[in-house]
């Protein structure tokens, strides 16, 4: 069975600085997809970034980028130039066969 | 275009009552998913529908939980004889297709069972 682990329950960062959120996963699959979702206090889950396992190049979306290490089964999220609006719960998720398996989440606070 | 919508936003019910939660997926999305988010269990997959195929019900926690999708669009999640442990946020998501497509989530329904 696949599992996803986020070892940092809480993190904080100063506005404009960079922060990295960790995620590891366990699977015997070779082809799969990984995601980072953000959940602000409004409760809406918002897609941050997506990575296909068959792609070696790390995905980027503006200030958000990932460090995907397939052999190590690691998928960290880097947020550059942090903004107050980045304050939220961040979930790492593994997908195979349509179902998302989520980590426990990291609560990120961006401080002014 | 419009995103995934869910109703009601919040629901308070008494133990033993039945509840229905509704989800309207993004227009044109053929796959629809239900997840549950609770303090103790985190985010869990419940069920998903793909077109006219039989739904994948492998995540439903008990036979008190059921879901249907009418006309390939709107879905209703029904919880019968609610228990306090059913208190959670129920999230619906949709995607263009099942498989490896990105899922887009609704705002959720917060259910409180007293």
Coordinates of C-alpha atoms in Angstrom, one line a residue:
Chain A
X1 CA 0.0 0.0 0.0
X2 CA 1.1 3.5 -0.7
X3 CA 1.8 5.9 2.1
X4 CA 2.8 9.6 2.2
X5 CA 4.7 11.1 5.1
X6 CA 5.0 14.8 6.0
X7 CA 7.4 15.0 8.9
X8 CA 6.9 18.7 9.7
X9 CA 3.5 19.4 11.3
X10 CA 4.2 23.1 11.6
X11 CA 6.6 25.6 10.0
X12 CA 7.0 29.3 9.9
X13 CA 8.9 31.7 7.6
X14 CA 9.4 35.4 7.4
X15 CA 7.7 37.2 4.5
X16 CA 10.0 37.3 1.4
X17 CA 12.1 34.4 2.5
X18 CA 12.3 30.9 1.2
X19 CA 10.9 27.8 2.9
X20 CA 11.0 24.1 2.0
X21 CA 8.3 21.6 3.0
X22 CA 9.3 17.9 3.1
X23 CA 7.4 14.9 1.8
X24 CA 8.4 11.3 1.4
X25 CA 6.3 8.4 0.1
X26 CA 6.4 4.7 -0.2
X27 CA 5.3 2.8 -3.3
X28 CA 6.3 -0.1 -5.5
X29 CA 4.8 1.6 -8.6
X30 CA 7.0 3.0 -11.3
X31 CA 4.5 5.4 -12.9
X32 CA 2.5 7.7 -10.7
X33 CA 1.8 11.4 -10.0
X34 CA 2.6 13.6 -7.1
X35 CA 0.8 16.8 -6.0
X36 CA 1.1 19.6 -3.5
X37 CA -2.3 21.1 -2.5
X38 CA -2.8 24.1 -0.3
X39 CA -5.7 24.5 2.1
X40 CA -6.2 28.0 3.6
X41 CA -8.6 28.6 6.5
X42 CA -11.4 28.9 3.9
X43 CA -11.1 25.1 3.6
X44 CA -10.8 25.1 -0.2
X45 CA -8.1 22.7 -1.4
X46 CA -6.1 24.5 -4.1
X47 CA -3.7 22.8 -6.4
X48 CA -0.2 24.2 -6.1
X49 CA 1.9 22.0 -8.3
X50 CA 1.9 18.6 -10.0
X51 CA 4.8 16.2 -10.9
X52 CA 4.7 13.2 -13.2
X53 CA 7.0 10.4 -12.0
X54 CA 8.3 9.7 -15.5
X55 CA 9.6 13.2 -15.9
X56 CA 13.1 13.9 -14.5
X57 CA 12.7 17.6 -14.7
X58 CA 11.4 19.2 -11.5
X59 CA 8.0 21.0 -11.9
X60 CA 7.8 24.8 -11.3
X61 CA 4.9 27.2 -11.0
X62 CA 6.0 30.8 -10.5
X63 CA 7.3 31.0 -6.9
X64 CA 6.7 27.3 -6.2
X65 CA 9.0 24.5 -7.2
X66 CA 9.7 20.9 -6.3
X67 CA 12.7 18.8 -5.7
X68 CA 11.6 15.3 -6.9
X69 CA 14.0 12.5 -6.0
X70 CA 12.4 9.3 -7.4
X71 CA 15.0 6.9 -6.1
X72 CA 14.8 8.4 -2.6
X73 CA 11.0 8.7 -2.9
X74 CA 11.2 12.3 -1.8
X75 CA 9.1 15.2 -3.1
X76 CA 9.8 18.5 -1.3
X77 CA 8.1 21.8 -2.1
X78 CA 10.1 25.1 -2.1
X79 CA 8.3 28.4 -1.8
X80 CA 10.4 31.4 -2.8
X81 CA 9.6 35.0 -1.8
X82 CA 7.0 33.9 0.7
X83 CA 3.9 36.0 0.9
X84 CA 1.3 36.4 3.7
X85 CA -1.2 34.8 1.4
X86 CA 0.8 31.6 1.4
X87 CA -0.2 30.9 5.0
X88 CA -2.1 27.7 4.9
X89 CA -2.0 23.9 5.4
X90 CA 0.0 22.2 2.7
X91 CA -0.7 18.6 1.7
X92 CA 1.5 16.3 -0.3
X93 CA -0.4 13.7 -2.2
X94 CA 0.3 10.6 -4.3
X95 CA -2.0 9.5 -7.1
X96 CA -2.3 6.1 -8.8
X97 CA -5.4 4.8 -10.4
X98 CA -7.4 8.0 -9.7
X99 CA -7.2 7.9 -5.9
X100 CA -5.3 10.5 -4.0
X101 CA -3.4 9.5 -0.9
X102 CA -2.6 12.4 1.3
X103 CA 0.1 13.1 3.9
X104 CA -0.9 14.5 7.3
X105 CA -0.1 18.1 6.2
X106 CA 2.2 20.9 7.2
X107 CA 0.8 24.1 8.6
X108 CA 2.8 27.0 7.2
X109 CA 2.7 30.4 8.8
X110 CA 4.2 33.4 6.9
X111 CA 5.1 36.2 9.3
X112 CA 5.3 39.8 8.4
Chain B
X1 CA -15.8 28.8 -15.5
X2 CA -17.5 27.7 -12.3
X3 CA -15.6 25.4 -9.9
X4 CA -16.8 22.5 -7.9
X5 CA -19.7 23.5 -5.6
X6 CA -21.0 21.7 -2.6
X7 CA -24.0 22.1 -0.4
X8 CA -24.7 22.6 2.4
X9 CA -21.6 24.4 3.6
X10 CA -22.3 23.3 7.1
X11 CA -24.6 20.7 8.6
X12 CA -25.5 20.0 12.2
X13 CA -27.5 16.9 12.9
X14 CA -28.4 14.6 15.7
X15 CA -27.0 11.2 16.2
X16 CA -29.1 8.6 14.4
X17 CA -30.4 10.9 11.7
X18 CA -29.7 10.6 8.0
X19 CA -27.9 13.3 6.0
X20 CA -27.4 14.0 2.4
X21 CA -24.5 16.0 1.0
X22 CA -24.5 17.4 -2.5
X23 CA -21.7 18.0 -5.0
X24 CA -21.8 19.7 -8.4
X25 CA -18.7 19.0 -10.4
X26 CA -17.0 21.2 -13.0
X27 CA -18.9 21.1 -16.3
X28 CA -17.4 18.6 -18.6
X29 CA -15.6 16.6 -15.9
X30 CA -16.4 12.9 -16.1
X31 CA -14.8 11.8 -12.9
X32 CA -16.1 12.7 -9.4
X33 CA -14.5 11.9 -6.1
X34 CA -15.5 12.1 -2.4
X35 CA -13.0 12.4 0.4
X36 CA -13.4 12.9 4.2
X37 CA -11.2 15.1 6.3
X38 CA -11.2 14.5 10.0
X39 CA -8.9 15.3 12.9
X40 CA -8.1 11.8 13.7
X41 CA -7.8 10.2 10.3
X42 CA -6.6 13.1 8.1
X43 CA -7.8 13.1 4.4
X44 CA -9.3 9.8 3.3
X45 CA -10.6 8.6 -0.1
X46 CA -14.2 7.5 0.1
X47 CA -15.6 6.8 -3.4
X48 CA -15.2 7.8 -7.0
X49 CA -17.3 7.8 -10.2
X50 CA -16.0 7.6 -13.7
X51 CA -18.6 8.1 -16.5
X52 CA -21.0 5.1 -16.7
X53 CA -18.6 2.7 -15.0
X54 CA -19.4 1.1 -11.7
X55 CA -18.1 3.4 -8.9
X56 CA -15.0 2.5 -6.9
X57 CA -16.5 2.2 -3.3
X58 CA -13.4 0.8 -1.7
X59 CA -12.9 3.7 0.7
X60 CA -16.4 3.8 2.2
X61 CA -16.0 3.1 5.9
X62 CA -19.3 1.3 6.5
X63 CA -22.5 0.3 4.9
X64 CA -24.1 3.4 6.4
X65 CA -22.4 5.4 3.7
X66 CA -23.6 5.4 0.1
X67 CA -23.3 7.7 -2.9
X68 CA -24.9 8.1 -6.2
X69 CA -24.3 10.2 -9.3
X70 CA -27.3 11.1 -11.4
X71 CA -27.0 11.8 -15.1
X72 CA -23.2 11.7 -14.9
X73 CA -23.2 15.1 -13.1
X74 CA -24.4 15.9 -9.6
X75 CA -23.5 13.5 -6.8
X76 CA -25.1 12.9 -3.4
X77 CA -23.3 11.3 -0.5
X78 CA -25.7 9.9 2.0
X79 CA -24.9 8.9 5.6
X80 CA -27.5 6.9 7.3
X81 CA -28.0 6.7 11.1
X82 CA -25.2 9.2 11.7
X83 CA -22.7 8.6 14.5
X84 CA -20.5 11.2 16.3
X85 CA -17.4 9.7 14.6
X86 CA -18.9 10.8 11.2
X87 CA -18.2 14.4 12.2
X88 CA -15.8 15.7 9.6
X89 CA -15.4 17.8 6.5
X90 CA -16.6 16.0 3.4
X91 CA -14.7 17.2 0.2
X92 CA -15.8 16.6 -3.3
X93 CA -13.5 16.8 -6.3
X94 CA -13.8 16.4 -10.0
X95 CA -11.4 15.8 -12.9
X96 CA -11.6 15.6 -16.7
X97 CA -11.2 11.9 -16.6
X98 CA -10.2 9.3 -14.0
X99 CA -6.8 7.9 -14.0
X100 CA -4.1 10.5 -13.8
X101 CA -5.9 13.8 -14.3
X102 CA -5.6 16.6 -11.8
X103 CA -8.5 16.7 -9.3
X104 CA -10.1 20.1 -8.5
X105 CA -11.8 20.4 -5.1
X106 CA -15.0 22.0 -3.8
X107 CA -15.2 24.0 -0.6
X108 CA -16.4 21.0 1.4
X109 CA -19.3 20.4 3.8
X110 CA -18.6 20.5 7.5
X111 CA -20.7 17.9 9.2
X112 CA -21.2 17.9 13.0
X113 CA -23.1 15.1 14.6
X114 CA -24.3 15.9 18.1

